[in-house]
XYZ file of C-alpha atoms in Angstrom:
373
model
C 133.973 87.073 130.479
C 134.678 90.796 130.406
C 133.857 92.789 127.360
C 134.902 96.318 127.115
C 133.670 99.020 125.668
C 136.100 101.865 123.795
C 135.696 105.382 123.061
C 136.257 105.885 119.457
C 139.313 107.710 118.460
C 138.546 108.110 114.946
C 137.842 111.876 114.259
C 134.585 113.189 113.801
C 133.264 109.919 114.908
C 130.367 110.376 117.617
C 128.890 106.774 117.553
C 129.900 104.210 120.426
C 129.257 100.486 120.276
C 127.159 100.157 123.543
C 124.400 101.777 125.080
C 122.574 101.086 128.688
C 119.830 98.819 127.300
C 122.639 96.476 125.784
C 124.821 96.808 128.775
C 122.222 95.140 130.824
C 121.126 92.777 128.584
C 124.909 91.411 128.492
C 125.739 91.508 131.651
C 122.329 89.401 132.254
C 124.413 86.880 130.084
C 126.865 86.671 132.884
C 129.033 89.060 131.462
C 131.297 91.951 132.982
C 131.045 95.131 131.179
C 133.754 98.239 131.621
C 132.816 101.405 129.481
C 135.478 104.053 128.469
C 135.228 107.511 130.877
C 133.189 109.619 128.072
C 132.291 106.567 125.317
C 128.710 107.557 125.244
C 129.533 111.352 125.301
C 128.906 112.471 121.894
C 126.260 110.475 121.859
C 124.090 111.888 124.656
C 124.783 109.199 126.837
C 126.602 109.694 130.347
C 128.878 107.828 132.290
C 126.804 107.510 135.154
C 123.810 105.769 132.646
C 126.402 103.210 132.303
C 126.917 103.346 135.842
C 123.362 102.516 136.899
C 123.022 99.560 133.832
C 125.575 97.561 135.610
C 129.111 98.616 133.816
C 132.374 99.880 135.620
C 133.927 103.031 134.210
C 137.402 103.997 133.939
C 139.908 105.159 132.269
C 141.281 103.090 128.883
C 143.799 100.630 130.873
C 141.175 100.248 133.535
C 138.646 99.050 130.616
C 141.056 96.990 128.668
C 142.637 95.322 131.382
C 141.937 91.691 130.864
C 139.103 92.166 128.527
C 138.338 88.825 126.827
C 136.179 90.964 124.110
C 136.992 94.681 123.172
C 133.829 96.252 121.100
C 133.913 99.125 118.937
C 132.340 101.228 115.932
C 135.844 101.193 113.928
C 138.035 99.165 114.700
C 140.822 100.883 117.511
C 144.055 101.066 117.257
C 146.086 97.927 117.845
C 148.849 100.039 119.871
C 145.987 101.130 122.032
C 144.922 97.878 123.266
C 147.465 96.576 125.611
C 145.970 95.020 129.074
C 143.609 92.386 126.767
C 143.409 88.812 127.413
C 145.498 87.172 124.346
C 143.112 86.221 121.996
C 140.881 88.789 122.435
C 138.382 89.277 120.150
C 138.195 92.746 118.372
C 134.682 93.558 117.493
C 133.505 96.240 115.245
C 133.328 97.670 111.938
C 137.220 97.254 110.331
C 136.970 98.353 106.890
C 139.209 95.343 105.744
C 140.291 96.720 102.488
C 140.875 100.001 102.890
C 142.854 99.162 106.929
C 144.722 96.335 105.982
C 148.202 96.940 107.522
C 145.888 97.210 110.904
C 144.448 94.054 110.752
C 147.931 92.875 110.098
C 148.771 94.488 113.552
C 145.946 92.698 114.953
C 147.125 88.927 114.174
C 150.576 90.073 114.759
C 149.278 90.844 118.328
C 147.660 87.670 118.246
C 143.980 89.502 118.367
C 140.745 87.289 116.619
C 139.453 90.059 114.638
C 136.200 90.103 113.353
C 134.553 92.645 110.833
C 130.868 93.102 111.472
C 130.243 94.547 107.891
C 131.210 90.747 106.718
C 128.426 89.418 108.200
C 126.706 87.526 105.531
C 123.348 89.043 104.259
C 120.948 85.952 105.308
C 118.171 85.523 107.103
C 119.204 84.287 110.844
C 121.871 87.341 110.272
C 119.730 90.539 109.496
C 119.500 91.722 113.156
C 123.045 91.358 113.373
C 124.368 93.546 109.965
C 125.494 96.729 110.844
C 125.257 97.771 107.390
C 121.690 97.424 107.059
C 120.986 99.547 110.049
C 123.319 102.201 109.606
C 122.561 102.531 105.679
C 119.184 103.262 106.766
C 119.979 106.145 109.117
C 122.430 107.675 106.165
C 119.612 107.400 103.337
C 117.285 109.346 105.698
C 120.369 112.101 106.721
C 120.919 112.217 103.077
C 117.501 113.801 102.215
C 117.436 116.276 105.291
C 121.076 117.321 104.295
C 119.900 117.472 100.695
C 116.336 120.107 102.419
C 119.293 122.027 104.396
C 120.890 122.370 101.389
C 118.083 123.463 99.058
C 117.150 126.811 99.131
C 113.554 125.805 98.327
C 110.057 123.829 99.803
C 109.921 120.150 99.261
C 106.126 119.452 98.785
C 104.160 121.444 96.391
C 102.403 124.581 97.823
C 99.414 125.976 96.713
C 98.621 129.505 98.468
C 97.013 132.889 97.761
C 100.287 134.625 96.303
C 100.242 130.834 93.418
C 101.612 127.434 93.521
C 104.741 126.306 94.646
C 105.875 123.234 92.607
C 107.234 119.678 94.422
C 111.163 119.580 94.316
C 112.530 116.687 92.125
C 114.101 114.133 93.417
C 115.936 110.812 92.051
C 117.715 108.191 93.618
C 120.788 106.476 92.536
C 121.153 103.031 93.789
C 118.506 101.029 95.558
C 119.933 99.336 98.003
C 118.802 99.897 102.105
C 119.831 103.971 101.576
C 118.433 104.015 98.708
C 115.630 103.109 99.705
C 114.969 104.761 102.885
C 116.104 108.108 101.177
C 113.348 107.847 98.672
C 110.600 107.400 101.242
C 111.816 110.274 103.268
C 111.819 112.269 100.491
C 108.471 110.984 99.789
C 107.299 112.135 103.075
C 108.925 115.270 102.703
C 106.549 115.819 99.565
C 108.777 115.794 96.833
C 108.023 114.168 93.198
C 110.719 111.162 93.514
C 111.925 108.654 91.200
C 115.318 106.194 90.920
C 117.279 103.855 89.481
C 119.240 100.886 90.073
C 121.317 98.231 87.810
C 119.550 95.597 89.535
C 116.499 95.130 87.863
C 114.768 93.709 90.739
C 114.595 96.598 92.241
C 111.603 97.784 89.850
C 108.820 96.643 91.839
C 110.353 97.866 95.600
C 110.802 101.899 93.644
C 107.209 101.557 92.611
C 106.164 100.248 96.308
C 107.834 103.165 97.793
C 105.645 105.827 95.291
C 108.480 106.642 93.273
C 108.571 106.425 89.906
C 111.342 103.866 88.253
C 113.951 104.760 85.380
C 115.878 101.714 84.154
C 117.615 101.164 80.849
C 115.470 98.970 78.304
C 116.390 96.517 75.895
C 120.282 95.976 77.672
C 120.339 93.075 80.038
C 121.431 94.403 83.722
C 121.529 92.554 86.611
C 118.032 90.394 87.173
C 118.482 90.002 91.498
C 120.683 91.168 93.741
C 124.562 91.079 93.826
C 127.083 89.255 96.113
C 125.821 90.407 99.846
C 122.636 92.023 98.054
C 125.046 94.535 96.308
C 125.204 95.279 92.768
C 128.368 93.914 90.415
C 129.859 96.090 88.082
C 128.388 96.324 84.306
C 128.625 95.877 81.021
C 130.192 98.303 78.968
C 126.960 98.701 76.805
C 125.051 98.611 79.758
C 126.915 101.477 81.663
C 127.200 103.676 78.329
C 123.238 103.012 77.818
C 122.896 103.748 81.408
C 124.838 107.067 80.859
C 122.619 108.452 78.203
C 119.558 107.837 80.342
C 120.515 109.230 83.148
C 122.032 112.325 81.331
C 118.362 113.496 80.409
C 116.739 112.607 83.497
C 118.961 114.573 85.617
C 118.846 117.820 84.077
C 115.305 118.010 85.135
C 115.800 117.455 89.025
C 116.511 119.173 91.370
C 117.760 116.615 94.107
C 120.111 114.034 93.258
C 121.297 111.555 96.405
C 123.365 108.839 94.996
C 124.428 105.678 97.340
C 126.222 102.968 94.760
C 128.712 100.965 96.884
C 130.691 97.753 95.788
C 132.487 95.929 98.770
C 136.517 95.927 98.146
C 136.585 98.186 95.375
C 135.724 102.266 94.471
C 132.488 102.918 94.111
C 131.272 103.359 90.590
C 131.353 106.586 88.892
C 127.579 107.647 88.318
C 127.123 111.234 87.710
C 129.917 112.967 85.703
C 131.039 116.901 85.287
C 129.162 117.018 82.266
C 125.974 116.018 84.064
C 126.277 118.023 86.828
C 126.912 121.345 84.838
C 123.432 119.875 83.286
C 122.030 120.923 86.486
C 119.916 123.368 87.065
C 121.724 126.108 89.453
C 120.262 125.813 93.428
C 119.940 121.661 92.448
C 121.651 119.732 95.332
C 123.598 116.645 95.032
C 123.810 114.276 98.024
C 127.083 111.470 97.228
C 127.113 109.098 100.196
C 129.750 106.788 98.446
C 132.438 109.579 98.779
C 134.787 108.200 101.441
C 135.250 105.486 99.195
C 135.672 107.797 95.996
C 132.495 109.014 95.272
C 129.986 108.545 92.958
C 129.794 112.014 91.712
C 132.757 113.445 89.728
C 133.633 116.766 91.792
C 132.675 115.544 95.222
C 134.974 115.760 98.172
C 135.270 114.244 101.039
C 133.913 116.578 104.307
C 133.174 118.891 102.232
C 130.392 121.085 100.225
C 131.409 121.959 97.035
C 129.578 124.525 94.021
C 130.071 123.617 91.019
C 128.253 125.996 88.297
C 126.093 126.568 91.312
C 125.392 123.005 92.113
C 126.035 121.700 95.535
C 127.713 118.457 96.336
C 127.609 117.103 99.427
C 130.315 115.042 100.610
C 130.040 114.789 104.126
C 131.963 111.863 105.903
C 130.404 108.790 108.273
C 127.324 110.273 107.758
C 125.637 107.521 110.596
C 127.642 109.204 113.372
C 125.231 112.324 112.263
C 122.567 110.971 114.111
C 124.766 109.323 116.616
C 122.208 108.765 119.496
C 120.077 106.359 117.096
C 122.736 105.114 114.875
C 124.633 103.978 118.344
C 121.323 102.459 119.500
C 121.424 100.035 116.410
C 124.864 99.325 116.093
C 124.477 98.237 119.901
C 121.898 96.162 119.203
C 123.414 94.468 116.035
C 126.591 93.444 118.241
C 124.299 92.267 121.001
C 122.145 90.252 118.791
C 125.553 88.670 117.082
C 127.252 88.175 120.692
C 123.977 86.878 122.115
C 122.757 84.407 118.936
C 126.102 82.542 120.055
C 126.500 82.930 123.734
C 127.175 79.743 125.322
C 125.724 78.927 129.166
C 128.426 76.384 130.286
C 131.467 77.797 128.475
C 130.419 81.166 129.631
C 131.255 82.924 126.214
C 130.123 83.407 122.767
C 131.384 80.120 120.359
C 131.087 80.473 117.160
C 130.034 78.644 113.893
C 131.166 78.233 110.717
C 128.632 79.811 108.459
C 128.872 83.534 110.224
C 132.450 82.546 112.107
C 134.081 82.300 108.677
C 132.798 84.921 107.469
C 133.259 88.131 109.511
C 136.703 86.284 110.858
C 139.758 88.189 109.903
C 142.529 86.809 111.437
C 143.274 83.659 114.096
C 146.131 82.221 115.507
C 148.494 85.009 114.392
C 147.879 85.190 110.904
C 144.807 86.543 108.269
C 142.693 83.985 108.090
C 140.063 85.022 105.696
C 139.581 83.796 102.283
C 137.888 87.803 101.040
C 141.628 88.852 102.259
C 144.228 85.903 100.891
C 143.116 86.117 96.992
């Protein structure tokens, strides 16, 4: 069983999908391992690390040649893969719904694709969900972007010369982000608060320190969404939603908004009207922009004034912090590659629970049922 490992093409992404620590631990499987010349690169790790854990390096023939298992952050091209085993599996993050016509190319070439950010959100799967652990990173990034940004102290300062007062900061979506960005920022010593549409999400806001805003007396969502996301709304519950969050965030002076749903845009939450509310120097963080924002005004890679607000739009924000975001997305392959490694047949096998889900295509065709409706 050889399983390579690719440098990612993508631009401006620094992650890579193995590290020494998981190199060894799969080759104590009774695995092969062949790393990419440079995978690790711009993530601090060097070739000759994955020397001395156990893996061959080459160039990308050298790696793919007759690799039963190819692993990567997003998923590589399908031209760029020639030298596999056929059937192959294709391992990484594929962003189904936005790359379709490339998983297409994969069951054309007769590839078994699976998309880690499928992997269902239960409990034998948690170490194993990418999106969990790389969430996390971005909801911390977003609050030191958001500091960067702002031309002012975070905590509140009492000196000589007066008091400094604590920055403002709310939350938009509580999800894993969500929440890690609101205890960084609590750490950081601002006054924080947020919101979510789930209303279960009350308690975990107040856990963190933060103070909660949620619309009363207009039914939202009582637990969590499919995968532990939020569905869309009401329109009464998105227009009282609106008005609430209108007067809050005129007052703050950090907004960091993470509102995702799976297959489709994410959900407008702060319009041009609200950020004109702003006060000018207030810094908005939107880390659902690559999949058309949150914020009206936001752009992608970039960091836009508007009426001297800052958004802040910067793309794969994980691959930021690419030495520890590549340490867990290492780990969550391992973990899934390990949980079904089989001694005798030498290879992972698969079940039907997490097989089904994360499977994309089999046997030349698309094979799963998030993809044929």
């Amino acid at each position: 069983m050889k399983i390579a490992v690719l440098k990612e093409q993508a631009d401006g992404e620094r992650r890579v999908s193995a590290t020494p620590e998981t190199v060894k631990k799969f080759i104590a499987l009774g695995a092969t391992l062949a790393v990419e010349v440079g995978a690790g690169e711009a993530a601090s790790i060097a070739d000759a690390a994955y020397s001395d854990a156990g893996a061959s390096i080459g160039d990308r023939a050298a790696t793919l040649a007759g690799a039963d298992i190819v692993l990567g952050v997003q998923g590589p091209d399908p031209i760029s893969l020639d030298g596999v085993t056929p059937g192959a599996w294709i391992v990484a993050s594929l962003n189904p719904f936005a790359e379709r016509a490339r998983v297409e190319a994969y069951a054309a070439a007769g590839y078994e694709a699976l998309a880690m950010e499928f992997m269902p959100r239960i409990t034998r799967a948690q170490s194993m969900d990418i999106l969990s652990s790389q969430s996390n990173l971005s909801g911390y990034k977003a609050v030191l972007d958001a500091a960067a940004e702002y031309g002012r102290a975070f905590p509140m300062m009492m000196t000589a010369a007066g008091t400094i007062s604590a920055a403002k900061a709310f939350v938009m979506g509580v999800g894993v982000a969500g929440l890690q960005a609101i205890a960084t920022a609590r750490r950081l010593g601002a006054q924080v608060s947020a919101t979510d549409v789930r209303a279960a999400t009350r308690e975990q806001i107040q856990s963190l320190g933060a103070k909660p805003i949620f619309v009363e007396n207009v039914a939202g969502i009582e637990g969590e969404g499919t995968g532990g996301y939020a569905g869309e709304m009401s329109p009464e519950y998105q227009a009282a939603q609106a008005e609430l969050v209108s007067g809050h965030i005129a007052k703050q002076d950090i907004v960091i908004t993470t509102a995702l749903i799976p297959g489709r845009a994410a959900p407008r939450l702060i319009s041009a009207a609200q950020v004109a509310s702003m006060k000018p120097g207030s810094v908005i963080v939107d880390l659902a922009v690559e999949q058309g924002g949150n914020v009206e005004g936001s752009v992608a890679g970039e960091v836009v004034v508007v009426n001297g607000v800052k958004i802040v739009g910067h793309r794969n924000v994980p691959s930021r912090l690419a030495a520890d975001a590549s340490a867990l997305f290492s780990r969550n392959l391992y973990n899934f590659l390990n949980a079904f490694w089989d001694k005798e047949a030498g290879r992972p096998v698969l079940d039907a629970e997490i097989g089904d889900a994360i499977r994309l295509t089999q046997g030349g065709k698309i094979v799963n049922p998030r993809l044929l409706t």
